[in-house]
Short mmCIF file of C-alpha atoms in Angstrom, two decimals:
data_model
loop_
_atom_site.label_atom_id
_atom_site.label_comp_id
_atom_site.label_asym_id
_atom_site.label_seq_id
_atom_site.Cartn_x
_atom_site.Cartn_y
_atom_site.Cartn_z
CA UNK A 1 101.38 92.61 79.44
CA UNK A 2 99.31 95.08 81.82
CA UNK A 3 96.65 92.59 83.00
CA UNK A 4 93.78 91.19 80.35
CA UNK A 5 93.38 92.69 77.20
CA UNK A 6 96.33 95.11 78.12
CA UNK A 7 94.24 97.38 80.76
CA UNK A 8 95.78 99.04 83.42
CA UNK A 9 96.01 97.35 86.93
CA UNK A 10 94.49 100.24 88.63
CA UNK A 11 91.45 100.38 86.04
CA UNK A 12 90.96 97.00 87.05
CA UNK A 13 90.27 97.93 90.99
CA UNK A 14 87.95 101.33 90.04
CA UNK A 15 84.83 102.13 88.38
CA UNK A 16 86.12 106.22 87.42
CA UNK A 17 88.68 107.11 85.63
CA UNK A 18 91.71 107.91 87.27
CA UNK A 19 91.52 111.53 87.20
CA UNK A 20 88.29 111.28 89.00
CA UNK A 21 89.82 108.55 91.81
CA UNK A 22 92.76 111.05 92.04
CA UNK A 23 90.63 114.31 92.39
CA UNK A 24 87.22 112.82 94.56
CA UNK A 25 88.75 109.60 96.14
CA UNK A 26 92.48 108.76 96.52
CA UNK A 27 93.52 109.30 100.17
CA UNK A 28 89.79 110.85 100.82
CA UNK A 29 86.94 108.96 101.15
CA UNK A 30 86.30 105.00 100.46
CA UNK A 31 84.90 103.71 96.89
CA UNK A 32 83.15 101.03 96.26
CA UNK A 33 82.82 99.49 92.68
CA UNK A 34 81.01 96.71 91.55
CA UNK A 35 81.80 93.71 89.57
CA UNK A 36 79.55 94.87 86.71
CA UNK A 37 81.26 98.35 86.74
CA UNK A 38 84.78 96.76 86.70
CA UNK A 39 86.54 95.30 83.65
CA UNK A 40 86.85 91.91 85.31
CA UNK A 41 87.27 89.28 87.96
CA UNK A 42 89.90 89.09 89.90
CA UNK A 43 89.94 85.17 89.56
CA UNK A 44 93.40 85.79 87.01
CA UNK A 45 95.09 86.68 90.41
CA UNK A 46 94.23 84.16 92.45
CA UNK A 47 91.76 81.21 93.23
CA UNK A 48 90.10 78.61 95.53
CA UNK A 49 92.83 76.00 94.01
CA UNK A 50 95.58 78.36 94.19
CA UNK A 51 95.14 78.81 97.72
CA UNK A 52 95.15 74.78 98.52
CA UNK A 53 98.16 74.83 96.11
CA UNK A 54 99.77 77.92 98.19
CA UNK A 55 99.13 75.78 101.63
CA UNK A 56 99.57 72.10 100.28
CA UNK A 57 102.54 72.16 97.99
CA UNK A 58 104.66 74.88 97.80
CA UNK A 59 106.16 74.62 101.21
CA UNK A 60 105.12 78.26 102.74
CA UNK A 61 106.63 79.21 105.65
CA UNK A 62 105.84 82.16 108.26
CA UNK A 63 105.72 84.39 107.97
CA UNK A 64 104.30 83.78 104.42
CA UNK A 65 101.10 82.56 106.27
CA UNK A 66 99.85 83.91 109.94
CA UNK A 67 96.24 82.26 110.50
CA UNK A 68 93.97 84.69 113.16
CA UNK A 69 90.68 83.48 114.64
CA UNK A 70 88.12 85.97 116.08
CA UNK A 71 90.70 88.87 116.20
CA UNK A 72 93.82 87.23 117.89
CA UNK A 73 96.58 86.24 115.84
CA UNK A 74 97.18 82.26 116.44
CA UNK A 75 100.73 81.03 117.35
CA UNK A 76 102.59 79.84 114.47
CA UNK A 77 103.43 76.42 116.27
CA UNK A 78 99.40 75.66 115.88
CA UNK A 79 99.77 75.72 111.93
CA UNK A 80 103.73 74.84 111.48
CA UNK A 81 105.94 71.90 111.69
CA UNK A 82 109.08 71.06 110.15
CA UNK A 83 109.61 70.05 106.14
CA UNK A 84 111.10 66.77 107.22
CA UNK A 85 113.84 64.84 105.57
CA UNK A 86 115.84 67.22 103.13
CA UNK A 87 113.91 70.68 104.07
CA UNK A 88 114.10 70.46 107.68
CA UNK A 89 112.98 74.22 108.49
CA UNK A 90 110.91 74.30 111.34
CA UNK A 91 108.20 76.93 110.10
CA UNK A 92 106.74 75.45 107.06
CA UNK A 93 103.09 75.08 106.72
CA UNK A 94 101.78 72.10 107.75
CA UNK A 95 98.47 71.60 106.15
CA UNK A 96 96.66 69.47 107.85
CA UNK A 97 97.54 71.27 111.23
CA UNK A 98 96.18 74.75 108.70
CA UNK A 99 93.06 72.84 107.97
CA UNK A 100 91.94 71.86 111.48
CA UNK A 101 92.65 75.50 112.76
CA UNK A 102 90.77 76.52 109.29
CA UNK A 103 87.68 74.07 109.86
CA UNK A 104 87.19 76.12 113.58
CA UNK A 105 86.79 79.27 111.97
CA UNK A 106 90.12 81.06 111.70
CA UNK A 107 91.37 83.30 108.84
CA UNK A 108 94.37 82.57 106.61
CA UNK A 109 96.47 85.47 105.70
CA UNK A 110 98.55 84.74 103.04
CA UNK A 111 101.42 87.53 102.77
CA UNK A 112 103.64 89.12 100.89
CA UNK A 113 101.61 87.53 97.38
CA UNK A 114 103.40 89.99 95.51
CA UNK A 115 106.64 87.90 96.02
CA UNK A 116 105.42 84.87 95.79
CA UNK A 117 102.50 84.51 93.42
CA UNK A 118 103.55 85.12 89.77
CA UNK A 119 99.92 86.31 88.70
CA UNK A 120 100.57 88.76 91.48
CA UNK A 121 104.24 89.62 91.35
CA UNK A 122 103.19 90.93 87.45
CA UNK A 123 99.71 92.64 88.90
CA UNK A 124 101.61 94.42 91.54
CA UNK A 125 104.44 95.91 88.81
CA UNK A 126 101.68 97.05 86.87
CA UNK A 127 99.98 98.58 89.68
CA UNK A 128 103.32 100.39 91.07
CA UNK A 129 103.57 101.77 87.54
CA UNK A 130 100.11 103.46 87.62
CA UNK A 131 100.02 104.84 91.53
CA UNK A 132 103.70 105.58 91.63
CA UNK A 133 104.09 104.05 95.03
CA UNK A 134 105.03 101.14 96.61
CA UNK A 135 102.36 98.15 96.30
CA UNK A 136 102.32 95.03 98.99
CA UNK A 137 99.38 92.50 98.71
CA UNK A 138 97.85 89.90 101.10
CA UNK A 139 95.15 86.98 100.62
CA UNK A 140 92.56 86.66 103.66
CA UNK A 141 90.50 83.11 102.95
CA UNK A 142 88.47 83.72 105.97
CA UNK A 143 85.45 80.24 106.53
CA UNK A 144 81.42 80.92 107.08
CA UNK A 145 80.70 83.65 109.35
CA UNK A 146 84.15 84.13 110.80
CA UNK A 147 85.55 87.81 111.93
CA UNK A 148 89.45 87.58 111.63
CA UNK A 149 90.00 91.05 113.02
CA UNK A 150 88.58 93.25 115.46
CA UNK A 151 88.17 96.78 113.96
CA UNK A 152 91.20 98.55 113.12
CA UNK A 153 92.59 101.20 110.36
CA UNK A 154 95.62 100.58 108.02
CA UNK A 155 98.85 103.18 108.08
CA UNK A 156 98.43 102.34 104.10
CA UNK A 157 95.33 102.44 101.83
CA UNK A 158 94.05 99.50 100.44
CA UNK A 159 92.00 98.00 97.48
CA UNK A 160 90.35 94.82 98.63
CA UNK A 161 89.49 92.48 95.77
CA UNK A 162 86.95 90.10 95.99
CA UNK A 163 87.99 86.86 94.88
CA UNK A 164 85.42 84.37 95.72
CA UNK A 165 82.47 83.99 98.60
CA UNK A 166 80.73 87.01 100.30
CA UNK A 167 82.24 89.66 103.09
CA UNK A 168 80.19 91.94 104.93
CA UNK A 169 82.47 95.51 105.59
CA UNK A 170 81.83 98.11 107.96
CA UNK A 171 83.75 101.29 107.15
CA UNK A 172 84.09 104.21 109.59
CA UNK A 173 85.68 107.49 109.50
CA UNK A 174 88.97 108.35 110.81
CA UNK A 175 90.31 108.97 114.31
CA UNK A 176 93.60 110.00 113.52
CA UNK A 177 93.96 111.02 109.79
CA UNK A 178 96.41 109.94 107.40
CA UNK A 179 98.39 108.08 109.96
CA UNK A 180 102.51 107.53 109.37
CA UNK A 181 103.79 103.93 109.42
CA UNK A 182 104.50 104.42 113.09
CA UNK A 183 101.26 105.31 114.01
CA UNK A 184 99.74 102.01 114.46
CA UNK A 185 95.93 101.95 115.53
CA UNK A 186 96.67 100.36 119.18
CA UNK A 187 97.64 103.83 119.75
CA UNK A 188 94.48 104.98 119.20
CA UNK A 189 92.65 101.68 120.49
CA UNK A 190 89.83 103.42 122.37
CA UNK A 191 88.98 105.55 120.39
CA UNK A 192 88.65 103.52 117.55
CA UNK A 193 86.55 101.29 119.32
CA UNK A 194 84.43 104.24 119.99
CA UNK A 195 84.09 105.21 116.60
CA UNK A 196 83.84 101.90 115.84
CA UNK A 197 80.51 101.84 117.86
CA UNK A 198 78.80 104.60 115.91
CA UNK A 199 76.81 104.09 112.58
CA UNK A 200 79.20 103.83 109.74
CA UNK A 201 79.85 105.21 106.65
CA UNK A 202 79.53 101.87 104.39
CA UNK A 203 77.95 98.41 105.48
CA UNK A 204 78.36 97.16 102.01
CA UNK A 205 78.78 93.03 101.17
CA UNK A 206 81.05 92.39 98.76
CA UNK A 207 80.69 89.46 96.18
CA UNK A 208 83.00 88.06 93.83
CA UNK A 209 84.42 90.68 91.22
CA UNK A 210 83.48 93.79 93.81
CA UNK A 211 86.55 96.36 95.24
CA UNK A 212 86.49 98.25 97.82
CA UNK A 213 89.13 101.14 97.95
CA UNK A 214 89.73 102.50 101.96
CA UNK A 215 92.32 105.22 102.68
CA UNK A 216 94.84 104.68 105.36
CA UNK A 217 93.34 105.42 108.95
CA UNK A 218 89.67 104.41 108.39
CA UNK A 219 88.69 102.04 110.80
CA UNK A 220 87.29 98.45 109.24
CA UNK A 221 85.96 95.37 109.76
CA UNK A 222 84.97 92.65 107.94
CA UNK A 223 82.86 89.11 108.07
CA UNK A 224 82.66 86.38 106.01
CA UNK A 225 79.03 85.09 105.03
CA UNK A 226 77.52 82.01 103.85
CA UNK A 227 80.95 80.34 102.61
CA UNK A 228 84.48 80.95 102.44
CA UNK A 229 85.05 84.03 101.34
CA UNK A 230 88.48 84.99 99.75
CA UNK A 231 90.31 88.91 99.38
CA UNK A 232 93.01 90.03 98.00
CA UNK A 233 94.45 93.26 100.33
CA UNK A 234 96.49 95.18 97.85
CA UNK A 235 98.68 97.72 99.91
CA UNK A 236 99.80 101.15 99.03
CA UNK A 237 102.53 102.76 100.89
CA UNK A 238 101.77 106.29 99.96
CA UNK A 239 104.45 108.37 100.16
CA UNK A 240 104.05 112.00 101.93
CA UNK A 241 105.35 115.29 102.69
CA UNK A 242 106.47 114.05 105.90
CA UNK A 243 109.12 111.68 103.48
CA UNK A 244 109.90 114.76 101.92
CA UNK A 245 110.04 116.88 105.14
CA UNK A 246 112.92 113.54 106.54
CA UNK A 247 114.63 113.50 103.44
CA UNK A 248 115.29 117.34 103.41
CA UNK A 249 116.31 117.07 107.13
CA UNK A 250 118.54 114.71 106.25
CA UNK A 251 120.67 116.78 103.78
CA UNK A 252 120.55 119.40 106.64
CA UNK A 253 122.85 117.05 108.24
CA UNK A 254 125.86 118.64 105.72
CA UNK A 255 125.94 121.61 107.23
CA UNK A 256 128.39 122.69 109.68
CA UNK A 257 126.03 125.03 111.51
CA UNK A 258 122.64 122.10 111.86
CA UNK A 259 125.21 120.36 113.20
CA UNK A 260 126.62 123.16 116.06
CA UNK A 261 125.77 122.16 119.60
CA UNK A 262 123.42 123.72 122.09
CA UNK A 263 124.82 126.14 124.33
CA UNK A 264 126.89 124.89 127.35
CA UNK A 265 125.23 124.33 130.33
CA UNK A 266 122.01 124.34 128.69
CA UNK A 267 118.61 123.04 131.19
CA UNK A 268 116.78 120.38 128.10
CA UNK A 269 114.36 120.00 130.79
CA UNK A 270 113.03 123.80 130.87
CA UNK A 271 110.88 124.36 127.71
CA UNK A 272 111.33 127.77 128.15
CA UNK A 273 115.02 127.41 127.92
CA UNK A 274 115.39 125.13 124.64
CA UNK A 275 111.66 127.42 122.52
CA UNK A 276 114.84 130.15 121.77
CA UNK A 277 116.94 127.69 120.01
CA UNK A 278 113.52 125.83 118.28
CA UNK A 279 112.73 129.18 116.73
CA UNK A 280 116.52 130.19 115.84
CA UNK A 281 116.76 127.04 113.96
CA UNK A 282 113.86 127.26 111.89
CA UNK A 283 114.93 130.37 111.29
CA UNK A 284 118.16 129.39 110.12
CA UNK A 285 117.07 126.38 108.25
CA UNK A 286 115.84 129.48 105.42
CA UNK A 287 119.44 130.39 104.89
CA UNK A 288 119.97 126.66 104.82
CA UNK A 289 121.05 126.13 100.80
CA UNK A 290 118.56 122.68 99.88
CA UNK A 291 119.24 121.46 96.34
CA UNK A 292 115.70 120.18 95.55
CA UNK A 293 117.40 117.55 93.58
CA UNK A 294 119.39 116.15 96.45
CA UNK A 295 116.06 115.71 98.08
CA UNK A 296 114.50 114.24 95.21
CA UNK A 297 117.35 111.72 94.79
CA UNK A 298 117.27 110.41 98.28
CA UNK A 299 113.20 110.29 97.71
CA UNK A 300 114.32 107.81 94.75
CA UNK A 301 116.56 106.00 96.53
CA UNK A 302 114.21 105.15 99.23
CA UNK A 303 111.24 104.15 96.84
CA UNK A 304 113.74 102.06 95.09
CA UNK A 305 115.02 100.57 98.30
CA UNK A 306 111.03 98.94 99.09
CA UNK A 307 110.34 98.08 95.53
CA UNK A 308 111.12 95.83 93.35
CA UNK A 309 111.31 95.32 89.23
CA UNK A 310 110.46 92.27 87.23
CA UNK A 311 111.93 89.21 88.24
CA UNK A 312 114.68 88.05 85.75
CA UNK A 313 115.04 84.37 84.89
CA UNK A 314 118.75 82.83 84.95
CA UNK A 315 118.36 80.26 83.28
CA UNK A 316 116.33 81.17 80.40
CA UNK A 317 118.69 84.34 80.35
CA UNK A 318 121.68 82.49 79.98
CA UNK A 319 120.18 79.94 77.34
CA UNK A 320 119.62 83.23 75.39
CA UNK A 321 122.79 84.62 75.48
CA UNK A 322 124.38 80.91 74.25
CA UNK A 323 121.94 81.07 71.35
CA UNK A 324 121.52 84.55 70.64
CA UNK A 325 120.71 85.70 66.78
CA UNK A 326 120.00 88.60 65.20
CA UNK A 327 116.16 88.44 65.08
CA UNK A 328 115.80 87.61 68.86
CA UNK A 329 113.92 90.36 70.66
CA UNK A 330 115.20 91.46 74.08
CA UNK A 331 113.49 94.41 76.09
CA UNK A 332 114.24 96.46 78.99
CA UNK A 333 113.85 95.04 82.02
CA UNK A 334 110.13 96.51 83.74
CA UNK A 335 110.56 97.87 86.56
CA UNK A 336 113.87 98.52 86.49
CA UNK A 337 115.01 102.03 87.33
CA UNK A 338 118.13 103.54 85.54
CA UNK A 339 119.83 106.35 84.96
CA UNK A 340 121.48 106.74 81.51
CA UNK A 341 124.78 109.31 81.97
CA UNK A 342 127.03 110.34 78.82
CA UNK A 343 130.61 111.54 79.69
CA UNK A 344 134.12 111.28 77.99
CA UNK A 345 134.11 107.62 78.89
CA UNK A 346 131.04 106.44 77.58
CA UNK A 347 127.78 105.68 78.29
CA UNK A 348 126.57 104.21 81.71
CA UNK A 349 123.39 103.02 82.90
CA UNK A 350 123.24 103.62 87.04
CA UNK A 351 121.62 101.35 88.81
CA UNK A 352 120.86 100.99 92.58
CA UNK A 353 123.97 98.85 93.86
CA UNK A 354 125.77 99.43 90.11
CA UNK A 355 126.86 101.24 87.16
CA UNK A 356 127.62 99.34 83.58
CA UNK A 357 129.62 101.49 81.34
CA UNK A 358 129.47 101.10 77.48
CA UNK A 359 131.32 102.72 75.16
CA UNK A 360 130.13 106.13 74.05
CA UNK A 361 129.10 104.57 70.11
CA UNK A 362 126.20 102.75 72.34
CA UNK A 363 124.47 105.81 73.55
CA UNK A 364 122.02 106.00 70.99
CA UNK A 365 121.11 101.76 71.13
CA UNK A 366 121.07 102.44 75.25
CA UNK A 367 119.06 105.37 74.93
CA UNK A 368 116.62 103.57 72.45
CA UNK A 369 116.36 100.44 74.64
CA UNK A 370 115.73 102.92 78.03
CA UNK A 371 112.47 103.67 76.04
CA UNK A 372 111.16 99.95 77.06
CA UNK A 373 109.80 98.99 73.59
CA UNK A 374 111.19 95.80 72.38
CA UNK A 375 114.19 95.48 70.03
CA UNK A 376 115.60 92.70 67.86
CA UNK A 377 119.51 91.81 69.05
CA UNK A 378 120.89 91.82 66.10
CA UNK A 379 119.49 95.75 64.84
CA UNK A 380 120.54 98.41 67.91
CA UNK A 381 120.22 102.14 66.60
CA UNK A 382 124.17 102.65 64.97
CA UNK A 383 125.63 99.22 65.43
CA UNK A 384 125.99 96.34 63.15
CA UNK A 385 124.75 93.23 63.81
CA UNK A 386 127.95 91.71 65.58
CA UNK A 387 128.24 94.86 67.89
CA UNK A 388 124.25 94.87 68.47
CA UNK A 389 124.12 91.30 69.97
CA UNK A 390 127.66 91.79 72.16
CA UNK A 391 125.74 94.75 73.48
CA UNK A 392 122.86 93.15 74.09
CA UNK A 393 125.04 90.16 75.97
CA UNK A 394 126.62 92.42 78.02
CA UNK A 395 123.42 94.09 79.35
CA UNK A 396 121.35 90.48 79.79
CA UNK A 397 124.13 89.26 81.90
CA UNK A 398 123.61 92.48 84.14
CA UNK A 399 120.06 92.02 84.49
CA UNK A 400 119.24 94.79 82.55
CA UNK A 401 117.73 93.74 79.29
CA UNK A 402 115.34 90.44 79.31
CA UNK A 403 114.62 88.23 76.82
CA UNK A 404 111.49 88.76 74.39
CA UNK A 405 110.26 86.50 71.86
CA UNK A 406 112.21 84.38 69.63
CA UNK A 407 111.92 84.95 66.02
#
């Protein structure tokens, strides 16, 4: 399912069509779209009730939840205590402690939502799918007329999602564009507060159902009005050229000459000494041989390493397997990225951490199931039903297949 009625989760946070938000918008300039240009709320993803469920009963700990009041981050100890008798951590939640910091005006920041919250584990799949990066996402529940933040810029762009309540947003340009992860805006702490100062490109309220797209680096702030007012900060870690610049680097690293050390006696002090052996390397990195798809791998491997696909569910999995039958639809599991390689000893679907090798007769069933369209156990493209459903076993025990709808 890609969100209501089957839309995207990225035409659910824009009012253009993606070509348009990809030509005029993404990493460029902020966009603002209003509830009556959007397909929907965002009330599906979260609500008033699922935050006092989130805080009063499902035992969040830190740093699940960090509370912030007038741009200083509380200590935990002001909003945690220990489960008690049988879940005796000593950072859970406790609520009432969260509601008396709450009632004097601090913000709750509910993290990591996208691990947490099943609405938004499924939203933020979706979402990965249709930017092609990696997707984090955050609740703020800020009370009346409360500033959690002082004004600050990201080092990833965000869609904020207005849940519920009002938010007044000031949006300012950037002071250092297109910052990396370790470019945090204290660096830069004056003069964002400088630009801060100046008149800014958007002073725009959102209400329930708005979104409000900022690229990494420009500087925000935001204020709730008139009641609480609840966000959802959906996170994109954009990869760049500079991950492509590392990754290339690190291939350099096979070869004997990158690897050479500087001359003897060498003064690393005197930049006149060590500009010779700057330009000699780049000029040797040309005659460097870079397979573009060693690069491209270790680009994979990386996105794969801070993303994850659907969750699987043991014990529905294994219920399946014990009762499996020939109409039961399994599908590939979303998310889930695999490699499907044909040799002399069958066919194997590589996974991060894994390989599972079939015999070659599977390929065309593997191949068929890769596509991610469901497919009944029992009917796999050049098996018969017996061989279909030990097939289909094998690859729901691994995690690879999940279970569809019974028949």
């Amino acid at each position: 399912m890609r969100g209501p009625e089957n839309r995207s989760a990225l035409s659910r946070c824009i009012s253009h069509d993606t070509k348009r938000f990809a030509d005029e918008f993404w990493g460029r300039a902020p966009l603002l779209s209003r509830a009556d240009e959007l397909p929907t709320p965002f009330t599906d993803l979260l609500s008033v009730d699922a935050v006092d469920e989130l805080v009063a009963e499902r035992g969040v700990r830190t740093p699940f939840l960090r509370m912030a009041h007038e741009g200083s981050v509380l200590p935990r100890e002001s909003y945690t205590a220990s489960g008690g008798f049988g879940a005796e951590m000593p950072d859970q939640v406790d609520s009432a402690k969260a509601l008396a910091e709450f009632a004097a005006g601090a913000t709750m920041v509910l993290q990591g939502l996208h691990r947490l919250w099943p609405p938004l584990i499924r939203f933020s799949r979706d979402l990965v799918d249709d930017v092609g990066h990696p997707v984090q996402i955050n609740a703020y529940v800020t009370p009346s007329s409360s500033r959690g933040f002082d004004p600050h810029y990201d080092v990833h762009d965000v869609f904020v999602l207005q849940v519920s309540g009002e938010k007044r947003w000031l949006i300012h340009p950037p002071v250092h564009e297109h910052p990396l992860s370790n470019q945090p805006w204290t660096d830069h702490r004056s003069a964002v507060e400088r630009m801060a100062a100046t008149e800014p490109t958007l002073d725009v309220v959102l209400r329930e159902g708005d979104s409000l797209y900022i690229p990494k680096g420009w500087i925000h702030s935001a204020t709730a009005l008139g009641e609480t007012s609840i966000h959802l900060t959906v996170g994109m870690a954009a990869f760049t050229r500079y991950d492509v610049a590392l990754q290339m680097l690190k291939t350099w690293a096979d070869d004997p000459a990158m690897r050479s050390p500087l001359p003897l006696g060498i003064d690393l002090t005197d930049v006149d000494a060590v500009a010779p052996h700057v330009l000699s390397t780049l000029d040797a990195l040309g005659a460097v041989d870079t397979d573009p798809q060693a690069v491209a791998e270790r680009i994979r491997s990386r996105f794969l390493d801070t993303t994850r696909p659907e969750p699987v569910r043991p014990l529905r999995t294994v219920a399946t397997m014990a009762s499996l039958t020939d109409a039961d639809e399994v599908i590939w599991r979303h998310g889930s990225s695999a490699r499907i390689v044909e040799g002399a000893g069958g066919v194997s679907v590589v996974l991060p951490g894994k390989t599972v090798t079939l015999p070659l007769v599977c390929a065309p069933a593997v191949r068929r199931l890769h596509e991610g369209k469901p497919a009944r156990a029992g009917e796999l493209d050049g098996l018969d039903a017996d061989d279909s459903k030990v097939v289909v076993t094998r690859l729901l025990r691994e995690g690879i297949l999940v279970p569809g709808r019974k028949r």
